[in-house]
PDB file of C-alpha atoms and ligand atoms in Angstrom:
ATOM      1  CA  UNK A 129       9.881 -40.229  17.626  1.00 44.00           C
ATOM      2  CA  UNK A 130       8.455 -40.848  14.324  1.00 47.00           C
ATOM      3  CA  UNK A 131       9.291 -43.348  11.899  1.00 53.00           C
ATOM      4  CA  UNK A 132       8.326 -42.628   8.321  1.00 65.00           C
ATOM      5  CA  UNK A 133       4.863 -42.051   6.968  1.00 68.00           C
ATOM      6  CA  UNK A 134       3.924 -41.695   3.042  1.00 65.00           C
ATOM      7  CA  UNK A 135       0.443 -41.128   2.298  1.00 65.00           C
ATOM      8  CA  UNK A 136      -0.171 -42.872  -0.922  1.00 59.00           C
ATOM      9  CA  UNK A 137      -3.603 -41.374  -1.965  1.00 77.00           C
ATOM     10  CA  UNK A 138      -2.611 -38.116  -3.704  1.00 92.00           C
ATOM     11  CA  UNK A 139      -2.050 -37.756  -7.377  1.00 95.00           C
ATOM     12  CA  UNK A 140      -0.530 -33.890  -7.257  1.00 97.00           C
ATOM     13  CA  UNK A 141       1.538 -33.960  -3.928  1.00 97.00           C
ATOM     14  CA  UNK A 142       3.273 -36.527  -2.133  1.00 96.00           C
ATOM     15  CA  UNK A 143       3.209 -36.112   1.637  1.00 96.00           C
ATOM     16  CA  UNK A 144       5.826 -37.776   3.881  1.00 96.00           C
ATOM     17  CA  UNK A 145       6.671 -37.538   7.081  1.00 95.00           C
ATOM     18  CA  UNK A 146      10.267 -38.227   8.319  1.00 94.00           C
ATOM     19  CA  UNK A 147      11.213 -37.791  12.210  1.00 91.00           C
ATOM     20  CA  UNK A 148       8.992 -34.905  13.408  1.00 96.00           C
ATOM     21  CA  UNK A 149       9.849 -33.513   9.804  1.00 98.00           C
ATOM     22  CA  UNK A 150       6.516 -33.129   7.201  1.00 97.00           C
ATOM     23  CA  UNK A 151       7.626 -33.280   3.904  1.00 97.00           C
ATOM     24  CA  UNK A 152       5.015 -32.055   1.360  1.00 98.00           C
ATOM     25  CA  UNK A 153       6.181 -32.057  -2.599  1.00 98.00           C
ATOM     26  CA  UNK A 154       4.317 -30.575  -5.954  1.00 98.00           C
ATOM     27  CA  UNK A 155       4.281 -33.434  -7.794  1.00 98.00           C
ATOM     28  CA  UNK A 156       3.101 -32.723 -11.146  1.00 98.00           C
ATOM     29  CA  UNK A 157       6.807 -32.619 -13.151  1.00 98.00           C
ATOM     30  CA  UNK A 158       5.878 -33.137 -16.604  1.00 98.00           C
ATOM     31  CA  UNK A 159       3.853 -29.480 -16.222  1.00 98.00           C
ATOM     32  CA  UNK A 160       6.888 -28.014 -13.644  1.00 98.00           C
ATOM     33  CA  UNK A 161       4.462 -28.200 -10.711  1.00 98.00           C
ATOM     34  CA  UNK A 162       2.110 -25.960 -11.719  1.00 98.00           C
ATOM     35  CA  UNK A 163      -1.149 -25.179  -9.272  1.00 96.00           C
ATOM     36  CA  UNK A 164      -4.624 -26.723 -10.305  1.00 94.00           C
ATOM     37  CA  UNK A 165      -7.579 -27.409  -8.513  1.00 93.00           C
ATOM     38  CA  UNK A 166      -6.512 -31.069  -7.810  1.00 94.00           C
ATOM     39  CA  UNK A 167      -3.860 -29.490  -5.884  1.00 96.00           C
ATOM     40  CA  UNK A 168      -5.706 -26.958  -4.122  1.00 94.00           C
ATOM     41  CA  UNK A 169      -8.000 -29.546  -2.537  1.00 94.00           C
ATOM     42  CA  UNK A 170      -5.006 -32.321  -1.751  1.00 95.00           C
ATOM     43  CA  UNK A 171      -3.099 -29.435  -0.448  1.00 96.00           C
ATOM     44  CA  UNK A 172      -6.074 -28.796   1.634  1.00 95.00           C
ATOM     45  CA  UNK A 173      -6.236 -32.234   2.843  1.00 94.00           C
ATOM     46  CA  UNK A 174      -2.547 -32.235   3.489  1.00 96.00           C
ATOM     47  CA  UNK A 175      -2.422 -28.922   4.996  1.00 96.00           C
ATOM     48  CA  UNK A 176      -5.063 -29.396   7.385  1.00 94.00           C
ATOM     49  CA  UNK A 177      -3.603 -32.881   8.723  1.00 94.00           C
ATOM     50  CA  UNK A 178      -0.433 -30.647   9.332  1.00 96.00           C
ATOM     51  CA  UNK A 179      -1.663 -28.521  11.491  1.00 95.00           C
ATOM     52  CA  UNK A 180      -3.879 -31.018  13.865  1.00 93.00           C
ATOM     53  CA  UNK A 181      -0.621 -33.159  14.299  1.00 95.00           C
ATOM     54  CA  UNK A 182       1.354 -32.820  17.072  1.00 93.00           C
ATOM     55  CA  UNK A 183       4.370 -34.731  15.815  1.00 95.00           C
ATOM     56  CA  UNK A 184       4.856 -32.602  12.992  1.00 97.00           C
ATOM     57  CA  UNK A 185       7.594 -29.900  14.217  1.00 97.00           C
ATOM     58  CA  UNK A 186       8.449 -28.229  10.736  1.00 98.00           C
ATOM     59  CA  UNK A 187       7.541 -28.575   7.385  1.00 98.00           C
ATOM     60  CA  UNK A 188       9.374 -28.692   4.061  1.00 98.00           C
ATOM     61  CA  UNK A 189       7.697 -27.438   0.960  1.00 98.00           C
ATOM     62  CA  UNK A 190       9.703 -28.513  -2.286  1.00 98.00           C
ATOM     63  CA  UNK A 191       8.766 -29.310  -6.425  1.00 98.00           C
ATOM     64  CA  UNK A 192       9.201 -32.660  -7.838  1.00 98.00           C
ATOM     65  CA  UNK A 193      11.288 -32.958 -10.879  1.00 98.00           C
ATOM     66  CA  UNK A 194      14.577 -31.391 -12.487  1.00 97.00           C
ATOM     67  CA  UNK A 195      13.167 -27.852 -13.714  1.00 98.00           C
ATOM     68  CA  UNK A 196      10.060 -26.071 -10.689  1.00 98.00           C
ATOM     69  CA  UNK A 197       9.328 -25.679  -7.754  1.00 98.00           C
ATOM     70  CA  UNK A 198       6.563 -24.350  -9.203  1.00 98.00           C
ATOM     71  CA  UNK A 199       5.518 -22.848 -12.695  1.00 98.00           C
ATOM     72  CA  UNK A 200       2.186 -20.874 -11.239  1.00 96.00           C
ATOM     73  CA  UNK A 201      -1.598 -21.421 -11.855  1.00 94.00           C
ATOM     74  CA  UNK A 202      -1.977 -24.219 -14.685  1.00 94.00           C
ATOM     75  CA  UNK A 203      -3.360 -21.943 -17.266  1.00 92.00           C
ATOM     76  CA  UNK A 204      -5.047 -24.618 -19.351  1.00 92.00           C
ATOM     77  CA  UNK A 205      -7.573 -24.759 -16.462  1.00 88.00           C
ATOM     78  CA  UNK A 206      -7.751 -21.097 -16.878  1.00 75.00           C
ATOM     79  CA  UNK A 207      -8.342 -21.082 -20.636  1.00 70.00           C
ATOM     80  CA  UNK A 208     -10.924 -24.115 -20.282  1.00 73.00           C
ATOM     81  CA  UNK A 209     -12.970 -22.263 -17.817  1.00 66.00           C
ATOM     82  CA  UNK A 210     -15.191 -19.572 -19.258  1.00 66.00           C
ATOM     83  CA  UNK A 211     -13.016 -16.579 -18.258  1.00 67.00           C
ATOM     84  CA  UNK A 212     -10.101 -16.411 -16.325  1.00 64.00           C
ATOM     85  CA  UNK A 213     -12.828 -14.474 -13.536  1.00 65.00           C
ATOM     86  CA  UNK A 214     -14.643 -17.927 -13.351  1.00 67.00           C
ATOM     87  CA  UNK A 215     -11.787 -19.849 -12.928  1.00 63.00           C
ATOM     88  CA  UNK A 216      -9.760 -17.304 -10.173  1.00 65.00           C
ATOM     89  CA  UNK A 217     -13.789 -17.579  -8.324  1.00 66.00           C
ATOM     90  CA  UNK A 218     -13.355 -21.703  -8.394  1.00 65.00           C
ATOM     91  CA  UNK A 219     -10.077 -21.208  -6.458  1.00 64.00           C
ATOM     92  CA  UNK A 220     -11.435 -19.480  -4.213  1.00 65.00           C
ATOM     93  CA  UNK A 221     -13.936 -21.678  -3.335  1.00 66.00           C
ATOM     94  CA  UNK A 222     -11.341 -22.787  -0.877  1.00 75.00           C
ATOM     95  CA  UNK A 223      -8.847 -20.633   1.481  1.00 85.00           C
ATOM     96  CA  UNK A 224      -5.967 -22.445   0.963  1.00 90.00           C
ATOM     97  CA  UNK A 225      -3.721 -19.729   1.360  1.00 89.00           C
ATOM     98  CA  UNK A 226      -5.191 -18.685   4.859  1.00 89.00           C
ATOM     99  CA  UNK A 227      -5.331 -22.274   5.581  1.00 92.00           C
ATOM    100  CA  UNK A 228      -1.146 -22.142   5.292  1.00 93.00           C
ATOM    101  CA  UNK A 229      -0.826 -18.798   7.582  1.00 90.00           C
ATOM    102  CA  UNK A 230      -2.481 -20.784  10.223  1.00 92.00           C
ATOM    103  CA  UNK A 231      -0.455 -23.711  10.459  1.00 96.00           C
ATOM    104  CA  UNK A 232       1.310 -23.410  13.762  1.00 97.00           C
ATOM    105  CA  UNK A 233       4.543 -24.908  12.938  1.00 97.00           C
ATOM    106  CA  UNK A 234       7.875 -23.427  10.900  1.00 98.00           C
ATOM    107  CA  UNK A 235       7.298 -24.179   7.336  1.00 98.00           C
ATOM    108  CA  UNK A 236      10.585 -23.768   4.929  1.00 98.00           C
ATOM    109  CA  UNK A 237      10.445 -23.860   1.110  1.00 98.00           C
ATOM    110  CA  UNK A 238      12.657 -25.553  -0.866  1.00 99.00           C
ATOM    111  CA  UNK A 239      13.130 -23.667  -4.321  1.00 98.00           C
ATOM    112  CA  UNK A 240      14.511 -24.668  -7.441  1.00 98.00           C
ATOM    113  CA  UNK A 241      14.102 -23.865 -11.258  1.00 98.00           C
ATOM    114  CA  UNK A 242      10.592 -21.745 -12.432  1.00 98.00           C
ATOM    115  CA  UNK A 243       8.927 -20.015  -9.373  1.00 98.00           C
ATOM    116  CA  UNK A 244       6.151 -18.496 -10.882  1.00 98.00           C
ATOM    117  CA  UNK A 245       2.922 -17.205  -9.967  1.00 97.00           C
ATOM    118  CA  UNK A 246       1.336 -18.943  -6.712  1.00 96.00           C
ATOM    119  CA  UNK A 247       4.277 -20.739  -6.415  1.00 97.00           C
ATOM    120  CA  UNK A 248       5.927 -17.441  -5.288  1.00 98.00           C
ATOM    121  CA  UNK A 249       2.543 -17.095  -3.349  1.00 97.00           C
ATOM    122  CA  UNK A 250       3.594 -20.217  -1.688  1.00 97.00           C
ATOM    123  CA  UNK A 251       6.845 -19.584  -0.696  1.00 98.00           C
ATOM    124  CA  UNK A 252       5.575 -16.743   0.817  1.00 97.00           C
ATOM    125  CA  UNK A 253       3.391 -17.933   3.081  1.00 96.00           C
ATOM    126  CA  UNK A 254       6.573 -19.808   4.268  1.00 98.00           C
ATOM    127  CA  UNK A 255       8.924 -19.040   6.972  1.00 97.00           C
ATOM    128  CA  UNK A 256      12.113 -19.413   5.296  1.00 98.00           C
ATOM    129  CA  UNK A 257      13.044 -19.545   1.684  1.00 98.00           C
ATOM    130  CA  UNK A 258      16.263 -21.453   0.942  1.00 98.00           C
ATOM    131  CA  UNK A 259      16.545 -21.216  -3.026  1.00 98.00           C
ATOM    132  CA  UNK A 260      19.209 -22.706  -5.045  1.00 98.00           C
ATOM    133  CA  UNK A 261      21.429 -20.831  -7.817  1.00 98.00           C
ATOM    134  CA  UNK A 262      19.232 -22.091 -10.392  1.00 98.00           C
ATOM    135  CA  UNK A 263      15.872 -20.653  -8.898  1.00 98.00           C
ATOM    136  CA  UNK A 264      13.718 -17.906 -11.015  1.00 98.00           C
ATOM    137  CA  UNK A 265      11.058 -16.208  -9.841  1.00 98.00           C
ATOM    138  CA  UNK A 266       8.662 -14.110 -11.497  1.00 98.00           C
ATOM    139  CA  UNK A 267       4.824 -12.735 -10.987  1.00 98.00           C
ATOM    140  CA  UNK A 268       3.436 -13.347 -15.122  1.00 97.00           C
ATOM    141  CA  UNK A 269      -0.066 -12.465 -13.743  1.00 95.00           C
ATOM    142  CA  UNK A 270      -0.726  -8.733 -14.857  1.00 95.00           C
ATOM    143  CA  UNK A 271       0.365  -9.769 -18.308  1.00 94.00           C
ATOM    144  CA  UNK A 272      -2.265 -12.597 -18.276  1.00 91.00           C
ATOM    145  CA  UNK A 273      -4.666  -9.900 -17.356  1.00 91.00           C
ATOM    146  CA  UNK A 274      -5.453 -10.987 -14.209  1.00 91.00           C
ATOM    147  CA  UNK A 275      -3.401  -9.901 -10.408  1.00 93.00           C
ATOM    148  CA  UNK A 276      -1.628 -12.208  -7.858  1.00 94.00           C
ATOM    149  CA  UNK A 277      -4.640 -13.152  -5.656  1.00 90.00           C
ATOM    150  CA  UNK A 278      -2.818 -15.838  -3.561  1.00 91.00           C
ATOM    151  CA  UNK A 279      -1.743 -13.197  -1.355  1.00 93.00           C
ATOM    152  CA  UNK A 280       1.259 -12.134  -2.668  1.00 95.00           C
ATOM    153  CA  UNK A 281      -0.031  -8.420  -3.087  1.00 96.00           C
ATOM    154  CA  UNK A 282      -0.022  -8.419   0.778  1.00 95.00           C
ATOM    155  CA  UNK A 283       2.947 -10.946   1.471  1.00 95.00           C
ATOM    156  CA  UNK A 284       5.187  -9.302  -1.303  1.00 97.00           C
ATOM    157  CA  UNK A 285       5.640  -5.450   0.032  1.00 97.00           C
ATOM    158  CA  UNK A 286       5.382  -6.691   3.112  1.00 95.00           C
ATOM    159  CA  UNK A 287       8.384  -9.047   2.484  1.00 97.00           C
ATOM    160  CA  UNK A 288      11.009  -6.923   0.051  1.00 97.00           C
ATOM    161  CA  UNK A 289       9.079  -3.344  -0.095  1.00 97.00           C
ATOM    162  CA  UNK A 290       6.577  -2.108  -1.419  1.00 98.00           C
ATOM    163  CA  UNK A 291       8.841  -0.692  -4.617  1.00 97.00           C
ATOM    164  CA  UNK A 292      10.742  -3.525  -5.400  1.00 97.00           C
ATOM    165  CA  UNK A 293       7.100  -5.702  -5.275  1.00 98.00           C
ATOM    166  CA  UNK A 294       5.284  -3.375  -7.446  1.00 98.00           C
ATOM    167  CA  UNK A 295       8.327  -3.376  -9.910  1.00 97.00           C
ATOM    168  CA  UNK A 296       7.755  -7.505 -10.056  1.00 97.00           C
ATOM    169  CA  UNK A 297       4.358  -6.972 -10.065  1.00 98.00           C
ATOM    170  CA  UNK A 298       3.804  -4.515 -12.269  1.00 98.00           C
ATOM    171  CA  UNK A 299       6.395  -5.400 -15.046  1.00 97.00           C
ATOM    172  CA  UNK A 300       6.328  -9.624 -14.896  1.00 96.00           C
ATOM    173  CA  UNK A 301       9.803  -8.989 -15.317  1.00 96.00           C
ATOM    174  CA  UNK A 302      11.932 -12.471 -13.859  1.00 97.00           C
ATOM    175  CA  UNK A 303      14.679 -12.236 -11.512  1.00 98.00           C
ATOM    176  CA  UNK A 304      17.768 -14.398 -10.246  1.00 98.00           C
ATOM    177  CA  UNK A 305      17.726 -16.228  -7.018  1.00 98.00           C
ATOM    178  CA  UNK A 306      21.147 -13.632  -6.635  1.00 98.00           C
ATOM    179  CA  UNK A 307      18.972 -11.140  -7.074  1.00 98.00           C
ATOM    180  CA  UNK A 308      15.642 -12.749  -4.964  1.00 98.00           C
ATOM    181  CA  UNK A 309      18.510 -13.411  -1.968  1.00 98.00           C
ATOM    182  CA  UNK A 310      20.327  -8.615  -2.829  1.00 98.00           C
ATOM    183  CA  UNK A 311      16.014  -7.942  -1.912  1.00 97.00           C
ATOM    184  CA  UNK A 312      15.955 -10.279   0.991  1.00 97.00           C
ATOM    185  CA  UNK A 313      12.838 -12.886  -0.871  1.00 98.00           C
ATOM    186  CA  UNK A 314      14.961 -15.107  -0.181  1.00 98.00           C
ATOM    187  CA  UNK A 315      17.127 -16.396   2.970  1.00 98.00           C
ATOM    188  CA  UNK A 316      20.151 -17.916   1.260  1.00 98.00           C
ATOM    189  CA  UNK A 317      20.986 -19.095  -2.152  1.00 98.00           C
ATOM    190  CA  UNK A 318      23.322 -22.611  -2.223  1.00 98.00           C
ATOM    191  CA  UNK A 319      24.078 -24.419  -5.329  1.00 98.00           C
ATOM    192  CA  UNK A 320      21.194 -27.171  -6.901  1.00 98.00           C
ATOM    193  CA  UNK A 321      22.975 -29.943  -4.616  1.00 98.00           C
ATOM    194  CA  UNK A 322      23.459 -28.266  -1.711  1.00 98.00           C
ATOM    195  CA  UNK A 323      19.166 -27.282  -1.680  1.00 98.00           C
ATOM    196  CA  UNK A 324      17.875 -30.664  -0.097  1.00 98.00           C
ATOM    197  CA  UNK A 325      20.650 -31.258   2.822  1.00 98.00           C
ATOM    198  CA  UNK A 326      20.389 -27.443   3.333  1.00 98.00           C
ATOM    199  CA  UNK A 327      17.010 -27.273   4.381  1.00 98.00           C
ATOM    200  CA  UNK A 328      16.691 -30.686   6.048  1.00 98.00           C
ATOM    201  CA  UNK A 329      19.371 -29.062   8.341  1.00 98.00           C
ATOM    202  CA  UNK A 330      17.746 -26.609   8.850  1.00 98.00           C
ATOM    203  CA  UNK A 331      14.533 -28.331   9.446  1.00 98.00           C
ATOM    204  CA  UNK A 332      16.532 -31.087  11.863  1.00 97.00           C
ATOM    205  CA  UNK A 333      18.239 -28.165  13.885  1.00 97.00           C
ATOM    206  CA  UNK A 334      14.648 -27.250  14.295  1.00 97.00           C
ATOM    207  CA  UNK A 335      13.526 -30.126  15.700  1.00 97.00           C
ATOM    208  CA  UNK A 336      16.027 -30.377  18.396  1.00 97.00           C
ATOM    209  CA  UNK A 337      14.552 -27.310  20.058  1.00 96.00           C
ATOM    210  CA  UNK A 338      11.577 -27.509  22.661  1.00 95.00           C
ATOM    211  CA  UNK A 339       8.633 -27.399  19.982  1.00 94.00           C
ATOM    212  CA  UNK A 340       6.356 -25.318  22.120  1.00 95.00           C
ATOM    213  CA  UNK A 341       9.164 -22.705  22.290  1.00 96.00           C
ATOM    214  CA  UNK A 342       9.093 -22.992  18.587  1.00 96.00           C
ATOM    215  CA  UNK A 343       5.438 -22.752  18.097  1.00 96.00           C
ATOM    216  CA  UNK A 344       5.464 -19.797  20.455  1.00 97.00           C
ATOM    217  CA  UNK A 345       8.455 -17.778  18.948  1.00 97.00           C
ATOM    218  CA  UNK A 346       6.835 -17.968  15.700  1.00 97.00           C
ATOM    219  CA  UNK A 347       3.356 -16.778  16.763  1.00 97.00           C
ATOM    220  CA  UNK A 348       5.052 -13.879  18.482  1.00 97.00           C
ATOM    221  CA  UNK A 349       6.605 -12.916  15.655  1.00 97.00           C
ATOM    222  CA  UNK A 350       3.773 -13.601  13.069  1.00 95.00           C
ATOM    223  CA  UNK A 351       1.212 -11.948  15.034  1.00 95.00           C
ATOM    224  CA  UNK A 352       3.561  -9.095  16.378  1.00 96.00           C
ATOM    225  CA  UNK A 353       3.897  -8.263  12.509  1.00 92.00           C
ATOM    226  CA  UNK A 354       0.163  -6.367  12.886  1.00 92.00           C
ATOM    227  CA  UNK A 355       0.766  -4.764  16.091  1.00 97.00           C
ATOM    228  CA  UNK A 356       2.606  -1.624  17.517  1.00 98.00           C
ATOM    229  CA  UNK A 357       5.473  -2.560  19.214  1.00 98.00           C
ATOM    230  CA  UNK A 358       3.771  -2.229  22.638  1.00 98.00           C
ATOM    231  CA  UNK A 359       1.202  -4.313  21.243  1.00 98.00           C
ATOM    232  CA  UNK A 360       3.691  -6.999  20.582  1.00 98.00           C
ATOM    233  CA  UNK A 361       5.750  -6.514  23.542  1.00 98.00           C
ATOM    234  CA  UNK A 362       2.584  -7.487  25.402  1.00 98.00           C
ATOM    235  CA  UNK A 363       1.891  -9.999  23.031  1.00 98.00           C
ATOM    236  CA  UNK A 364       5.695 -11.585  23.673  1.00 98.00           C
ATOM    237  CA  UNK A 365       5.113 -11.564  27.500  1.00 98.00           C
ATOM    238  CA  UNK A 366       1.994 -13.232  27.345  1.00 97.00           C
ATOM    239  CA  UNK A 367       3.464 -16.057  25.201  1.00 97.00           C
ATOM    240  CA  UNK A 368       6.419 -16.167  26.898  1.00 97.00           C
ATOM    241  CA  UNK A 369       4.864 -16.874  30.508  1.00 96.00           C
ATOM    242  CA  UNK A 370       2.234 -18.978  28.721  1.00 94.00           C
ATOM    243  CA  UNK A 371       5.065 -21.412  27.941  1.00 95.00           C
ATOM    244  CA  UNK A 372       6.457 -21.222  30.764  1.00 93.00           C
ATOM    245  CA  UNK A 373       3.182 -21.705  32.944  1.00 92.00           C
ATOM    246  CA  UNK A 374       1.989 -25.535  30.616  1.00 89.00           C
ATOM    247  CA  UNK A 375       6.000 -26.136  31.131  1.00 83.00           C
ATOM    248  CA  UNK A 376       5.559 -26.242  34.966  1.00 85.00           C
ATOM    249  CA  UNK A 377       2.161 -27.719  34.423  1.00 84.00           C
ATOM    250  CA  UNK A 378       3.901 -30.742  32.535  1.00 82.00           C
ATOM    251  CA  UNK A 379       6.185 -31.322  34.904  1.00 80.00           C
ATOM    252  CA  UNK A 380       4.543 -31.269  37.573  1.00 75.00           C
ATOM    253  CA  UNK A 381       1.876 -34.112  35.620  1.00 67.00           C
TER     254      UNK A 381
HETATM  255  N1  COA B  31      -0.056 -24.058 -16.991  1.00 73.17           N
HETATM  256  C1  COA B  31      -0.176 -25.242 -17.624  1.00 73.17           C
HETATM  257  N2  COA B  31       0.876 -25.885 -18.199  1.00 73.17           N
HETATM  258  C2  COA B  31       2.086 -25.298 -18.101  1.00 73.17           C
HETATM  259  C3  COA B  31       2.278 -24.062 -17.458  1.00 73.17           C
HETATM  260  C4  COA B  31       1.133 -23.436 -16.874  1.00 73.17           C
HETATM  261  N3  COA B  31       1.238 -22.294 -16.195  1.00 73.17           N
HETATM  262  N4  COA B  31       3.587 -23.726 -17.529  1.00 73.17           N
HETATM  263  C5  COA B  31       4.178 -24.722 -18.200  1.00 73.17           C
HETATM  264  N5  COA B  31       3.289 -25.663 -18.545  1.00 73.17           N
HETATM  265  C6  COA B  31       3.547 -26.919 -19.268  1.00 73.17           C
HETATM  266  C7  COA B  31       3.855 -26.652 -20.723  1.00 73.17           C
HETATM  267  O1  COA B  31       2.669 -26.530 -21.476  1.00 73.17           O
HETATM  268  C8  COA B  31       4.666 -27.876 -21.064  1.00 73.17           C
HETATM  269  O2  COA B  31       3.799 -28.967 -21.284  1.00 73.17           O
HETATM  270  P1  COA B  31       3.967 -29.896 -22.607  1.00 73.17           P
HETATM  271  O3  COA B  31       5.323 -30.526 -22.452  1.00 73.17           O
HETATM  272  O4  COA B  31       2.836 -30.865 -22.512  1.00 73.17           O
HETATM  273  O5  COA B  31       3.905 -28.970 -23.767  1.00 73.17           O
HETATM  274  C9  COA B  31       5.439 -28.182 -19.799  1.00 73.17           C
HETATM  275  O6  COA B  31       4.723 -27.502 -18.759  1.00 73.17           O
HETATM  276  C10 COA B  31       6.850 -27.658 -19.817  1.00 73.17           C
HETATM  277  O7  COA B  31       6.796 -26.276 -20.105  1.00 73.17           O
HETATM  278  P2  COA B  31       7.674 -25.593 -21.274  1.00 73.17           P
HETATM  279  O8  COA B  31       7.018 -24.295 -21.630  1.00 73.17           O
HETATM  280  O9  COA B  31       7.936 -26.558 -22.369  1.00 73.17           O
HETATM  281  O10 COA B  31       9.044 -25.333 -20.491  1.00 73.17           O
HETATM  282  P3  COA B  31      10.087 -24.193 -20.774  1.00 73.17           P
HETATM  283  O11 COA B  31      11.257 -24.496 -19.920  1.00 73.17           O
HETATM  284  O12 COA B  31      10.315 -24.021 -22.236  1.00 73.17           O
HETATM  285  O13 COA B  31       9.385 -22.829 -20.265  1.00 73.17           O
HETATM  286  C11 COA B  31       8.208 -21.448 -18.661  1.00 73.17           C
HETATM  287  C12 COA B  31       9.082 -22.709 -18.907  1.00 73.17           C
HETATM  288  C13 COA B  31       7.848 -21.464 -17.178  1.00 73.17           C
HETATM  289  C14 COA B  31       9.015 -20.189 -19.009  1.00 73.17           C
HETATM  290  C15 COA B  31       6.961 -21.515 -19.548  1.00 73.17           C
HETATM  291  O14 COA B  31       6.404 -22.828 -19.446  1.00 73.17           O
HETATM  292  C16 COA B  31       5.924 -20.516 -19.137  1.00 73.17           C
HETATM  293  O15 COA B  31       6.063 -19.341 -19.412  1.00 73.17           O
HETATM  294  N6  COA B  31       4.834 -20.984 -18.472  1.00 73.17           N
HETATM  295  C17 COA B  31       3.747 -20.129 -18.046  1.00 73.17           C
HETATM  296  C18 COA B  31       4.058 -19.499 -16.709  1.00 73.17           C
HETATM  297  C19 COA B  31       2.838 -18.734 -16.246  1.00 73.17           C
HETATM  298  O16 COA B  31       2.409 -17.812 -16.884  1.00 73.17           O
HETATM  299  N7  COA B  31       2.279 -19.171 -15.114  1.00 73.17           N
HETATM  300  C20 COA B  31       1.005 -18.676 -14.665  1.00 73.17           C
HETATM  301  C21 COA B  31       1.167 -17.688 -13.568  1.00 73.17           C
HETATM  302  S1  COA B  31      -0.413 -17.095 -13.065  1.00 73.17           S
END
């Protein structure tokens, strides 16, 4: 089992790991989390020891401070750059956001106050989204002349419909968790207090299960997601007796 881990080295995020649990928190506050190069690459960084580590069984995504998880891009980065086009192409420089749909473990977001922008993005790419009653969320982007382009024009539909995203989408307009938890965004809405032990339970009840059953389920499911269902039945047997076969084989060593 693990003890706890902080790495010390980041300025953006904090990363801490807590019994088999990876904690990994925005940590700008004083600009409610918002998303800026700095913490594209330490996510990066972060991310990619995530998925190499075998310890880690889930991971909790959450924003420092009283008032975001996270506010969206940090748009004085955008108006420094020499058009918003330069400074979307800088972003892109690295795939963070495919970088979090291949981690192999359950990742759960924690959100609170202002999620904006690619901080919806990033909840997205999570597995669950536990919000409390003070959460907002809201895609500004078309009014800043520019579209989501940390997936959420794929994640969205694909997660609450494809009218109810391009209402968001289209109009900027903000909505209530209530309302993020009526279109199914998010998984359950608990009051401010009750956000932290909710998902740690979550996350704990998570790590008593057999973590190769939990790596499997959720590939079955996230790659069954492009298939037919015959695809994905397939797809489910071969996990399934895949488990089963490096269970025998660890028993046996
Ligand atoms: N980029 C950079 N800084 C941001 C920011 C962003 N997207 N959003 C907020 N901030 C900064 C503010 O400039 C402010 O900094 P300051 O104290 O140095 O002036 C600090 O964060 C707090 O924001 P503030 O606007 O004072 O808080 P608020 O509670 O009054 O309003 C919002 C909160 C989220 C409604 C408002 O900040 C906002 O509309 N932000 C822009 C959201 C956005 O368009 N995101 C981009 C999506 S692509």
């Amino acid at each position: 089992m693990l003890s706890q881990v902080v790495m010390r080295n980041f300025e953006t995020v904090v990363y801490e790991k807590k019994y088999n649990v990876a904690y990994v928190t925005l940590n700008r506050p004083q600009v409610l989390n918002v998303y800026n190069t700095q913490m594209r690459d330490e996510l990066c960084q972060v991310l990619g020891a995530i998925r190499d580590d075998s310890e880690v069984m889930v991971v909790v995504f959450k924003g420092a401070g009283q008032k975001a998880f996270c506010a969206g891009a940090d748009l004085s980065e955008f108006l420094s750059a020499p058009s918003p086009t330069i400074a979307r192409r800088v972003r892109w420089e690295r795939d963070i956001w495919g970088l979090f749909l291949t981690l192999p473990q359950p990742l759960i977001a924690a959100l609170h106050g202002y999620v904006l922008g690619s901080g919806i993005e990033m909840a997205l790419c999570c597995d669950i989204r536990i919000a409390s009653e003070d959460a907002q969320f809201g895609l500004p982007e078309v009014g800043l002349g520019i579209i989501p382009a940390a997936g959420a024009t794929q994640t969205l539909p694909r997660t609450i419909g494809q009218a109810k995203a391009l209402e968001m989408m289209l109009t900027g307009h903000r909505i209530s968790a209530k309302e993020a938890f009526e279109m199914k965004l998010v998984n359950r809405v608990v009051p401010r207090a009750q956000l932290l032990p909710t998902v740690k339970g979550i996350a704990r009840q998570m790590t008593r299960c057999d973590p190769m059953a939990i790596r499997s389920a959720k590939q079955a499911v996230m790659r069954g997601l492009d298939l037919t269902l015959p695809e994905g039945l397939e797809l489910e047997k071969r996990l399934a007796s895949s488990l089963l076969q490096s269970k025998a084989r660890n028993s046996l060593g």
